[in-house]
Coordinates of C-alpha atoms in Angstrom, one line a residue:
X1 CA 135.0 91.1 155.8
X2 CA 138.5 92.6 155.5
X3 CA 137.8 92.3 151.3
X4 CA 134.3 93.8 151.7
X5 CA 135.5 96.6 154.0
X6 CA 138.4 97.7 151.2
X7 CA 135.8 97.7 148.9
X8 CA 134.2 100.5 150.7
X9 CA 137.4 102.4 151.6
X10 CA 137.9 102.3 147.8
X11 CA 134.1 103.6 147.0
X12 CA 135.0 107.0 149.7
X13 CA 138.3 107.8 148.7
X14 CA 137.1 108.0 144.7
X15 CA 134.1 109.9 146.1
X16 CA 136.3 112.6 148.2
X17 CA 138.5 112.8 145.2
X18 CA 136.1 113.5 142.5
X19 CA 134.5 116.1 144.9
X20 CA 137.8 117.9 146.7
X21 CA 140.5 117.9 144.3
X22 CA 143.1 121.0 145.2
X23 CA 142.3 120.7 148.5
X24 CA 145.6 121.0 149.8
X25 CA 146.1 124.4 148.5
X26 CA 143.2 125.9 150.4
X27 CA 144.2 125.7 154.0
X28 CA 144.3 129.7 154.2
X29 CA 141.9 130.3 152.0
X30 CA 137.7 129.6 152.7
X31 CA 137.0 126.1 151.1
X32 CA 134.4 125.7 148.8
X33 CA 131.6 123.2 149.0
X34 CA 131.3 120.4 146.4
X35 CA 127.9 120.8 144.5
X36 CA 125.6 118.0 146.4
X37 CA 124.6 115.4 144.1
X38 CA 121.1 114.3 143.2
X39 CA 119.6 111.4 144.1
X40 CA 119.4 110.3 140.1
X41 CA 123.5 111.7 140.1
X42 CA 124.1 109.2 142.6
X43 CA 122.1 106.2 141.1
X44 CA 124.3 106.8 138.0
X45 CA 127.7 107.6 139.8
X46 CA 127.4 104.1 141.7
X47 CA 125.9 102.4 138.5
X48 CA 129.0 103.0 137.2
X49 CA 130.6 101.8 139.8
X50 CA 129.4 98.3 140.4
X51 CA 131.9 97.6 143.4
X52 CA 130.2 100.3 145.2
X53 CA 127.1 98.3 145.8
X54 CA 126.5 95.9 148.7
X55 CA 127.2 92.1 147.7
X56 CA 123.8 91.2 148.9
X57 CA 122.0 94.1 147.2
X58 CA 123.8 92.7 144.1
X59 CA 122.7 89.2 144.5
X60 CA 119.4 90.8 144.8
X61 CA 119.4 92.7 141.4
X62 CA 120.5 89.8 140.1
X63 CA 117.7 87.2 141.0
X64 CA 115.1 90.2 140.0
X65 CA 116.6 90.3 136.7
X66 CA 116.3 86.6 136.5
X67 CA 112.9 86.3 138.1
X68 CA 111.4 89.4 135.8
X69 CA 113.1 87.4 132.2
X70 CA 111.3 84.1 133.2
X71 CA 108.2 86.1 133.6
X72 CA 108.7 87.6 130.3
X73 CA 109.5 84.4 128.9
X74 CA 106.7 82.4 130.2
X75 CA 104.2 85.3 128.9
X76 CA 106.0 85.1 125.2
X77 CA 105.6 81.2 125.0
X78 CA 101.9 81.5 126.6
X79 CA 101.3 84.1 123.9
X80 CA 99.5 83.3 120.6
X81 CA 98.0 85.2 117.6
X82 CA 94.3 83.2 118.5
X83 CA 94.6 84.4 122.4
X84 CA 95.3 88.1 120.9
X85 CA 92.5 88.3 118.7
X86 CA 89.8 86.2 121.7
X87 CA 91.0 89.6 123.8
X88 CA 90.8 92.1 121.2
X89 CA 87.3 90.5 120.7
X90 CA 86.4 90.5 124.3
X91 CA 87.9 94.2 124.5
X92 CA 85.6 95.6 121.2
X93 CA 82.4 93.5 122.8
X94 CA 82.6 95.9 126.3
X95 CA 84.2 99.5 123.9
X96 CA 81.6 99.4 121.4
X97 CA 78.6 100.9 121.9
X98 CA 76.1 98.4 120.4
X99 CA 76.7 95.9 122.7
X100 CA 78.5 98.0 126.1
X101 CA 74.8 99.4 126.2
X102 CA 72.7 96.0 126.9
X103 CA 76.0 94.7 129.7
X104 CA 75.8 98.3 131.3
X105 CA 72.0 99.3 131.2
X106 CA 71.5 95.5 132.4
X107 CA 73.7 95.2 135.9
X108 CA 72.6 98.8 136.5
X109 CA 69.1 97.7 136.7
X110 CA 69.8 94.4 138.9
X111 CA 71.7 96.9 141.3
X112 CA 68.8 99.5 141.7
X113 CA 66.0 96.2 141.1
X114 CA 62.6 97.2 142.0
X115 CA 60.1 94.4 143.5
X116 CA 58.1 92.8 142.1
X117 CA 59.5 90.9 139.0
X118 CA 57.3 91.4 136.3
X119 CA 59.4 89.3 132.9
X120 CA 56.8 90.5 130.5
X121 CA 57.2 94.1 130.8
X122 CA 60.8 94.1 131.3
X123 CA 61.0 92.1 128.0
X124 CA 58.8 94.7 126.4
X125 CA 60.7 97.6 127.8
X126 CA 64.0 95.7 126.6
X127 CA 62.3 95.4 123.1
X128 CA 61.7 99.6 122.8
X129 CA 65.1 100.4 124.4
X130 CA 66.7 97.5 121.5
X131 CA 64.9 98.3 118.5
X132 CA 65.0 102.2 119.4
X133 CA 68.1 102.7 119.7
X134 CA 69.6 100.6 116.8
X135 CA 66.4 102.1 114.4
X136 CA 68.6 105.5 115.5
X137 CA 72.1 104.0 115.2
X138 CA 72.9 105.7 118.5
X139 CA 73.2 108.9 116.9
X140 CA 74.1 112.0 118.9
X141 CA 70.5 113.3 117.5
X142 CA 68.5 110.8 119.4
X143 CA 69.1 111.7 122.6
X144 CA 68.0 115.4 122.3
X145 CA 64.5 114.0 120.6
X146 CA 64.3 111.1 122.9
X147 CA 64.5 113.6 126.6
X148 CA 60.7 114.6 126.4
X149 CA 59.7 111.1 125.7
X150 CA 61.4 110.1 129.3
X151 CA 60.2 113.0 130.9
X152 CA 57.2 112.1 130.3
X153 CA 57.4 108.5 131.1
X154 CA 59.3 109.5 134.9
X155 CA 56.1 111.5 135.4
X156 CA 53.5 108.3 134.3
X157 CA 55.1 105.9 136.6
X158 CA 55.7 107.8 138.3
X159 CA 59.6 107.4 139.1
X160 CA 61.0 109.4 142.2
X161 CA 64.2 111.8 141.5
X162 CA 66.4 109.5 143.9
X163 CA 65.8 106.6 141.6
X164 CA 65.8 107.9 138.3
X165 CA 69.9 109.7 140.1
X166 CA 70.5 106.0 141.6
X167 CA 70.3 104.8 138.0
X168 CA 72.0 107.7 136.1
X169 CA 74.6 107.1 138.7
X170 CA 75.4 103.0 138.6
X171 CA 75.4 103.7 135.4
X172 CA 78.0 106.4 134.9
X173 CA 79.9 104.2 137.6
X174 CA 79.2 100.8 135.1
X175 CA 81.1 103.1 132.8
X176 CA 84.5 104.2 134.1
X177 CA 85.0 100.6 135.5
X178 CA 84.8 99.2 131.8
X179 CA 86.0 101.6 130.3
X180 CA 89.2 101.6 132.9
X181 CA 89.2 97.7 132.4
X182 CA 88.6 97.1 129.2
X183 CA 90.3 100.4 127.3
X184 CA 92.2 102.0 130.0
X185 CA 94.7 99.2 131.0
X186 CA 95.4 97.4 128.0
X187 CA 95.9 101.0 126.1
X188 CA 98.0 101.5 129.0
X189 CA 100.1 98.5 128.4
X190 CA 100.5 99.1 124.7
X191 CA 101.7 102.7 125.0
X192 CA 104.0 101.5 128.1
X193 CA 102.3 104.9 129.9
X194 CA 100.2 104.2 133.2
X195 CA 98.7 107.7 132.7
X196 CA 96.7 106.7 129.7
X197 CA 94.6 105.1 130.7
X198 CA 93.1 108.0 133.4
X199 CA 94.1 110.7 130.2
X200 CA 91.2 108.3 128.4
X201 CA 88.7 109.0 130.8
X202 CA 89.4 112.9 131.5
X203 CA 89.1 112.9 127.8
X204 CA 86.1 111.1 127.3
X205 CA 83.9 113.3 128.9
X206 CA 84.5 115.7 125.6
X207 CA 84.0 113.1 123.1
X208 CA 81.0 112.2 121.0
X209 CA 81.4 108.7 119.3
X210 CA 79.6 105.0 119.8
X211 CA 82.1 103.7 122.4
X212 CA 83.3 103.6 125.6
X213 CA 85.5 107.0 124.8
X214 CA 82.7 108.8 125.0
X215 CA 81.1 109.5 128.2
X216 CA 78.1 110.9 127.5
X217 CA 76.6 108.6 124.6
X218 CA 77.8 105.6 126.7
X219 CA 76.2 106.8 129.7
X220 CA 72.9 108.0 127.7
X221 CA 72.0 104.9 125.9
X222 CA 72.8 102.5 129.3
X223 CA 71.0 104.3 131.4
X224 CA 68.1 105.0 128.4
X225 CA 67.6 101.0 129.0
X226 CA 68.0 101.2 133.1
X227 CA 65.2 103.7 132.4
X228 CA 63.2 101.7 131.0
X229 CA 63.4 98.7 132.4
X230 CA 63.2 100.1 135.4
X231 CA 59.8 102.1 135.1
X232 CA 58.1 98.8 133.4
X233 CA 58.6 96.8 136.5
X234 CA 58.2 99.9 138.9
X235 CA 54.8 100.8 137.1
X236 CA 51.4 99.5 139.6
X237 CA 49.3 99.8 136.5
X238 CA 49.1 100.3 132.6
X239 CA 49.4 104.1 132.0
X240 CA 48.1 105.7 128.3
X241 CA 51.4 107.6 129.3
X242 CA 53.6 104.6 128.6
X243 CA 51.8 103.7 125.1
X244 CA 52.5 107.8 124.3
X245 CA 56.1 107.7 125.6
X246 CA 56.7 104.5 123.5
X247 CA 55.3 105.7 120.7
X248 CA 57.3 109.1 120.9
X249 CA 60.5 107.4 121.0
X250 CA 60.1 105.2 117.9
X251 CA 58.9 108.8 116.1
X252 CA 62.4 110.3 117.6
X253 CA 64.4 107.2 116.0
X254 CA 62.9 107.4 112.4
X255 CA 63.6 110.8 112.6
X256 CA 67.0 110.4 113.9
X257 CA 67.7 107.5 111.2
X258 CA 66.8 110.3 108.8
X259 CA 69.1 112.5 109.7
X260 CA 72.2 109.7 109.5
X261 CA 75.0 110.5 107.2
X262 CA 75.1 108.8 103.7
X263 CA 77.4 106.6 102.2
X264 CA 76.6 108.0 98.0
X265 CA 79.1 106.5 95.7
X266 CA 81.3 108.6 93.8
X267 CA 80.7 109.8 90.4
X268 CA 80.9 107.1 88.3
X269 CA 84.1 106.9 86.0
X270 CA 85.3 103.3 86.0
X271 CA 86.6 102.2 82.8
X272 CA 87.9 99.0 81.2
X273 CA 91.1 97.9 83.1
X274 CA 94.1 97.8 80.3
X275 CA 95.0 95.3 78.9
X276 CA 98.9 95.5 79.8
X277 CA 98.8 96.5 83.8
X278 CA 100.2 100.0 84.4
X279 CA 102.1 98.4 87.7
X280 CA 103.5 95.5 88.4
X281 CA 102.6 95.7 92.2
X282 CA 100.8 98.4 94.1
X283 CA 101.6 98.9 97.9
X284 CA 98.6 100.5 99.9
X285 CA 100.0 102.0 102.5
X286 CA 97.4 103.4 105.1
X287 CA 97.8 106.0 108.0
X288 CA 95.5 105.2 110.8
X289 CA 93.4 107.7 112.0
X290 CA 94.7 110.7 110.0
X291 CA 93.2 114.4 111.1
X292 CA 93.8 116.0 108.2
X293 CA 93.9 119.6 109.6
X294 CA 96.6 118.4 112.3
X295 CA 98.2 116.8 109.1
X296 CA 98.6 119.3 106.6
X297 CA 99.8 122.0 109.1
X298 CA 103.1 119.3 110.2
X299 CA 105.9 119.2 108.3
X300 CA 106.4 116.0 106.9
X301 CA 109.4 116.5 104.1
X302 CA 108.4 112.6 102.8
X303 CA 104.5 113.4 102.0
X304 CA 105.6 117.0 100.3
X305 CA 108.0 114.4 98.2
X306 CA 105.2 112.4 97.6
X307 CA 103.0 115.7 96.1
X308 CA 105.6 116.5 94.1
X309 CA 107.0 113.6 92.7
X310 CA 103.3 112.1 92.2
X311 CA 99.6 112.9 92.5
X312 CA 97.8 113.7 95.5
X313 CA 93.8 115.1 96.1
X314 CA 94.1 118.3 98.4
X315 CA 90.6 118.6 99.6
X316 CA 91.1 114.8 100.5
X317 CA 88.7 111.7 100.6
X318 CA 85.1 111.5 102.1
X319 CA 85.3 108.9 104.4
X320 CA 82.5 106.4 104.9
X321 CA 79.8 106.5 108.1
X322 CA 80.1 104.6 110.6
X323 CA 83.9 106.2 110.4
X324 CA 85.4 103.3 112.2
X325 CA 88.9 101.2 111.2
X326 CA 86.5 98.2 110.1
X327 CA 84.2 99.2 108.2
X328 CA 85.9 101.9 106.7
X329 CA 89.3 99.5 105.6
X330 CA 86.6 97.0 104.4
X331 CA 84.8 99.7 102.2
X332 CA 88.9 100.8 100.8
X333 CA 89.5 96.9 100.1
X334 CA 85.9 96.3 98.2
X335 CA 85.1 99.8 96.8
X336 CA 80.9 99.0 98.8
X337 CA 79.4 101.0 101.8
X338 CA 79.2 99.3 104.6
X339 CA 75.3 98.5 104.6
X340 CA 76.8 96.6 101.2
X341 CA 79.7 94.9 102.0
X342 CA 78.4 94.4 106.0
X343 CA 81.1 95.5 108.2
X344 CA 79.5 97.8 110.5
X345 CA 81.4 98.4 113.1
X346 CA 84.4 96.8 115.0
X347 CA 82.6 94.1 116.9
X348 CA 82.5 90.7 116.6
X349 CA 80.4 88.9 114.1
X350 CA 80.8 91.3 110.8
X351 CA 82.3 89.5 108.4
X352 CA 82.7 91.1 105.0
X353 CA 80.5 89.5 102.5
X354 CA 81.4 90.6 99.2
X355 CA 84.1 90.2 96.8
X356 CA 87.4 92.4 97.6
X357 CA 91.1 92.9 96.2
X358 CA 92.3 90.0 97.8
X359 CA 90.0 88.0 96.1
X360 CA 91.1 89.1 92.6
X361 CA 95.1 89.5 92.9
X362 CA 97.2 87.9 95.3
X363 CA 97.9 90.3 98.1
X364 CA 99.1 90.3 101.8
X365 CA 97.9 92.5 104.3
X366 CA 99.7 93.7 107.6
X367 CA 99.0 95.4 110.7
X368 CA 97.6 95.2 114.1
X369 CA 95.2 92.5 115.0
X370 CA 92.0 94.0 113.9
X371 CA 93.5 93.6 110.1
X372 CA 92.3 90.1 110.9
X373 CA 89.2 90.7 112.1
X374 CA 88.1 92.7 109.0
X375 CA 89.9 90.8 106.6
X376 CA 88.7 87.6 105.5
X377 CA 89.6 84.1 107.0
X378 CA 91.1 83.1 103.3
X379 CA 92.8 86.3 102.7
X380 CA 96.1 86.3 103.9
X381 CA 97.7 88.7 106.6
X382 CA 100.7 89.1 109.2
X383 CA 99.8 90.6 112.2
X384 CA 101.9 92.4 114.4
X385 CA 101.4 92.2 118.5
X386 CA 101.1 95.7 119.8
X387 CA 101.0 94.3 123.4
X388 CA 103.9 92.5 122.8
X389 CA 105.9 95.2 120.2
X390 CA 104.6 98.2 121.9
X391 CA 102.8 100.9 120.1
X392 CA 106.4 102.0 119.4
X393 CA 108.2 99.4 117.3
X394 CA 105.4 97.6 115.7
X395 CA 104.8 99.5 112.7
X396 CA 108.5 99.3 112.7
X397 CA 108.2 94.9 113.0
X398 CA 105.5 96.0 110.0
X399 CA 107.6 97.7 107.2
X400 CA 110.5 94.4 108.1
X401 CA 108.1 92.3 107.2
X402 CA 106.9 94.1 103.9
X403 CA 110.6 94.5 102.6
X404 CA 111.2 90.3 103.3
X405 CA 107.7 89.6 101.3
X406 CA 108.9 92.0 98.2
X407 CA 112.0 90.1 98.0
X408 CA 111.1 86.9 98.8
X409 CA 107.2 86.7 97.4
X410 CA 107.5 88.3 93.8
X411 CA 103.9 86.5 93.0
X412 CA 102.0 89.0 95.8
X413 CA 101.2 91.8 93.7
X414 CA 98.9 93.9 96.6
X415 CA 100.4 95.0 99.7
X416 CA 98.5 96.4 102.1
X417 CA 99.5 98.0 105.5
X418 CA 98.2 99.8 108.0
X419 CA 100.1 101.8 110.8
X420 CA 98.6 102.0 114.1
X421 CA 100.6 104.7 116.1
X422 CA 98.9 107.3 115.0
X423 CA 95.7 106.5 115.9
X424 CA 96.8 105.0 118.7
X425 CA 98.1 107.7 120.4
X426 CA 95.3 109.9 118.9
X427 CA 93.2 107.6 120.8
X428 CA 95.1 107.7 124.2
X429 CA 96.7 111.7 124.6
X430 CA 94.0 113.8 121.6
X431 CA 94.4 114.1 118.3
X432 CA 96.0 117.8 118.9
X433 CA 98.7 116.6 121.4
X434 CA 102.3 116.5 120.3
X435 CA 102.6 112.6 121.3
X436 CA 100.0 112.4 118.0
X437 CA 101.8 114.8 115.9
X438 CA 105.0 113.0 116.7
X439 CA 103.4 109.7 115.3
X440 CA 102.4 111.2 112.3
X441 CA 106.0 112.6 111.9
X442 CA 107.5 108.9 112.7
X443 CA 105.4 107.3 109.6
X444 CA 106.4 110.1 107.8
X445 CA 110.2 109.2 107.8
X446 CA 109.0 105.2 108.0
X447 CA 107.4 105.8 104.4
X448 CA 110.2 107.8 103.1
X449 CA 112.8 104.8 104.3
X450 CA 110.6 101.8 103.0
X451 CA 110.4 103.7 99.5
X452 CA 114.4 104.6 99.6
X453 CA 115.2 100.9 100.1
X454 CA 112.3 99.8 97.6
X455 CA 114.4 102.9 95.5
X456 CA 118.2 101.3 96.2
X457 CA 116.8 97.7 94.9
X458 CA 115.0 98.8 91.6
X459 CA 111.4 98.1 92.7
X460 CA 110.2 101.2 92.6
X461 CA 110.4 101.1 88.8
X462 CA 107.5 99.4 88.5
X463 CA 105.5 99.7 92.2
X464 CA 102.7 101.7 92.6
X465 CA 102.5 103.4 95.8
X466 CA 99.2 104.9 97.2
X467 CA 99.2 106.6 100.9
X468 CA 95.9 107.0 102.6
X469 CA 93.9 106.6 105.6
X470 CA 90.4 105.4 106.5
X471 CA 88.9 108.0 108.5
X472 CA 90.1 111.2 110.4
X473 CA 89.2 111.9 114.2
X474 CA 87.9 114.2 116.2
X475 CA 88.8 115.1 120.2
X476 CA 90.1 111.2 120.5
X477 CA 87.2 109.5 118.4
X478 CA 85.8 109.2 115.6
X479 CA 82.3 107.4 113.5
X480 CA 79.8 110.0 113.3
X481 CA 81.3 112.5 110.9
X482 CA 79.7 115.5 112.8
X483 CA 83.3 117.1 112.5
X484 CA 85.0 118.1 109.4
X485 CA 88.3 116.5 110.7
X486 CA 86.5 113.0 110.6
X487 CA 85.5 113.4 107.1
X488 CA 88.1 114.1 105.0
X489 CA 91.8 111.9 104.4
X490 CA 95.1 112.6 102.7
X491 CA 95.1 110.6 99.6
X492 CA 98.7 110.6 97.5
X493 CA 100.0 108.3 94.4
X494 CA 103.6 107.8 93.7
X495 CA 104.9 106.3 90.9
X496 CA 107.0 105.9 87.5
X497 CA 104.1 106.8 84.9
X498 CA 102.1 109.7 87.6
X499 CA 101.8 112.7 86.3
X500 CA 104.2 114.8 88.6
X501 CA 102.9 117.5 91.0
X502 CA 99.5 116.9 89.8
X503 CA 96.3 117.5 92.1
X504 CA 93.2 115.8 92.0
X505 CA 90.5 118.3 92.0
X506 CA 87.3 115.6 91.1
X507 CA 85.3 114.7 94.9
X508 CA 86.3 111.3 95.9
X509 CA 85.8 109.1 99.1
X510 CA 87.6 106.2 100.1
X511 CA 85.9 103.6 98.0
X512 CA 88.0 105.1 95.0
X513 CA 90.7 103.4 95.8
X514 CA 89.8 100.2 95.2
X515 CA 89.0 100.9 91.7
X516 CA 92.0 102.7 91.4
X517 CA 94.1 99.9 92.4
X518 CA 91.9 97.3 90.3
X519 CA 92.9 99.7 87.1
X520 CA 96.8 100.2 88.1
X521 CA 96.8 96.5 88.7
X522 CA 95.0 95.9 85.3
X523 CA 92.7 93.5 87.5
X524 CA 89.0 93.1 87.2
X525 CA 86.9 95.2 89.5
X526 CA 85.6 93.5 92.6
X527 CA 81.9 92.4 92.0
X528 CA 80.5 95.1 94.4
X529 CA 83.0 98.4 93.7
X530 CA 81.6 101.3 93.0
X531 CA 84.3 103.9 93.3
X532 CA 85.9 106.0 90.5
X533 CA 89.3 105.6 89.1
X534 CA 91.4 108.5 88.9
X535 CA 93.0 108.1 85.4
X536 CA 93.9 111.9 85.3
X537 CA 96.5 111.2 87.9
X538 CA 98.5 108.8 84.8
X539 CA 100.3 110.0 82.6

């Protein structure tokens, strides 16, 4: 006790002397009071001072420490790459629209379930709500066409306004609780913010895409099948009404698939590759998520190196529809559309199934874990955890492992990378918000290092280096290419033998650069490429 007790005297008198010094001199004159200190001004003062704390609180820091590294510990050695990709799986199953739709509109009916149960219609009412909405790709124009076609079947039933608002609401509820659980929380995680995950949701309400961000197609198309389902098993009898309402919605997909944007190939310029290969290696380094209006306004000193040192295509690349990471990495990788090459969107079960760069020259490919998922199971990748990394460090763990693989695997000649933060944070705070310019700043300077070190050990002399991105983004989504800032990418090529300063003035998209790296590579062209090569760009 006697020890503890000095310990305290000590703590006071090196308080009252930091806060009273001269004291003694003040007895006729009015003292001063010491500036109070903060709470935070306190935490510190006594952090430095560790005698200052309780020998119990102490033991108690200590055994939370202890408790919160086994915790940490048990969670790294319980993590694996397979578990990873099984919840990124799970997580695109519930975000993307395609399937969110049947799991929503479905327990929205059951909770508002009318009597009797009639299996029959509700399978035929399924089979409309299905084929309908994938005939229309749950386009943003399919909704407007499809709203007279309900009315009129609300009125054949007929349905009363409490129902058709009891469904309308389950269903908006359906949504927030997915999206909350399956975006909201892991995003939340990744970006080590709790407020993400309720930004997501204030911001979804202004975003138009075929996910979970987006309110109002999410809640459209689940409750479109609620609808339906509902007023089959609610209806007493058959109603020409239904048979006109049925037959008005298949009209308003066909038109609707009419009006889908097009995937045309570029003007075709693909020429014999040379004989002696231009490069020895080509690194592909893509920029997730890229808004190219945000992009060009930032100063990024690294990508105005690039234009000036190298080629680079101011109007930028057309991406392809459905704008999504997937299929639009899959369509840069194999030069084909997506209704070619079959990676439609980012859920499960779309593998690509024609011939790509990785079949032709040996290449790795690096990123987060959907670089897996749209690579092929032969192809080989390192994927970074963002869970584990943060959306922080990992494109930081990223460019590590690229400089180890060019000094240690001189046989890869195609290095492909992708860096998340960007899009990431475009995803979780808007692709206007300084969190997302910030990102785009901290690739800038990531680029600029990788190709100084690459500089400092000679490989640049004979590297090709080709910055990119697969789609832009608009609001905090992106697929439908209704916005100009989802259409259009940065494209840039740096290298010994690229005509310096030189801008690409032919239209290309992002199938190009497959072509283009086939040709620099002096590779054959995958089977299904059909992009240009931009040999104006070499000297």
């Amino acid at each position: 006790m006697l020890a503890r007790s000095n310990v305290f005297k000590r703590c006071s008198l090196a308080a009252v002397t930091s806060t009273s010094g001269g004291s003694s001199n003040m007895s006729h004159r009015r003292r001063r009071r010491a500036p109070r200190l903060t709470l935070r001004q306190r935490g510190l003062y006594r952090a430095q001072r560790p005698e200052c704390i309780p020998i119990e609180t102490r033991a108690s820091i200590r055994v939370s420490v202890k408790i919160l590294e086994r915790l940490k510990s048990l969670l790294s050695d319980a993590y694996s790459e397979s578990f990873e990709s099984f919840c990124t799986r799970v997580l695109y199953f519930f975000n993307t629209i395609d399937s969110y739709f049947l799991v929503a509109g479905l327990s929205s009916y059951l909770v508002v379930w009318p009597a009797p149960f009639r299996p029959l219609r509700l399978a035929a009412a399924l089979f409309v709500a299905w084929v309908t909405a994938r005939i229309a790709d749950f386009y943003p124009v399919f909704p407007v066409l499809a709203v007279p076609a309900l009315g009129a079947l609300i009125a054949a039933v007929p349905l009363e306004p409490w129902t058709v608002l009891s469904l309308i609401a389950v269903n908006t509820g359906v949504f927030f609780v997915v999206q909350f659980l399956f975006m909201g929380i892991p995003d939340s995680i990744v970006a080590r913010d709790p407020r993400v995950a309720f930004i997501k949701m204030v911001n979804s309400l202004v975003t138009v895409a075929p996910t979970t961000v987006s309110f109002a197609m999410s809640v459209f198309f689940s409750s479109y099948l609620s609808l339906l389902l509902y007023a089959a098993a609610a209806g007493t009898a058959p109603s020409p009404w239904l048979g006109v309402a049925a037959a008005w919605l298949f009209l308003a997909a066909a038109v609707t698939r009419l009006s889908l944007p097009t995937n045309r190939p570029s003007r075709f310029h693909k020429p014999d590759t040379p004989e002696r290969p231009p490069f020895r290696r080509v690194l592909l380094l893509n920029i997730d998520g890229v808004r190219k209006d945000v992009f060009d306004a930032l100063d990024l000193p690294v990508m105005r190196r690039l234009a000036e040192e190298g080629a680079s295509h101011p109007q930028g690349l057309h991406t392809v529809y459905r704008a999504l990471t997937n299929p639009a990495f899959a369509s840069i990788l194999t030069g084909a559309a997506p209704e070619v090459h079959g990676v439609m969107d980012n859920n499960l079960g779309r593998p690509i199934r024609v011939e790509g760069l990785a079949d032709v020259v040996p290449s790795i490919a690096y990123g987060s874990m959907h670089v897996k998922h749209f690579c092929k199971p032969q192809w080989e990748t390192r994927i970074v955890s963002l869970p584990r990394h943060s959306i922080y460090r990992s494109d930081d763990v990223m460019v590590s492992w690229i400089k180890e693989d060019l000094e240690s695997r001189p046989e890869v000649r195609l290095f492909v990378a992708d860096f998340s933060e960007a899009d990431f944070l475009a995803h979780a705070y808007g692709s206007t918000s300084a969190q997302y310019k910030d990102a785009l700043r901290r690739i800038d300077a990531r680029i600029g290092a990788l190709i100084d070190w690459m500089g400092a050990r000679g490989l640049t002399d004979d590297s090709a280096i080709i910055v990119c991105s697969d789609h832009g983004i608009a609001a905090i989504d992106h697929s439908f290419l209704i916005a100009r800032s989802e259409r259009y990418v940065p494209f840039y090529l740096h290298g010994k033998g690229i005509r310096k300063g030189f801008r690409i003035t032919r239209p290309g998209r992002i199938t190009d650069i497959c072509s283009t790296i086939a040709y620099l590579l002096g590779v054959r062209y995958p089977d299904a490429a059909r992009g240009q090569v931009f040999t104006e760009a070499l000297e």
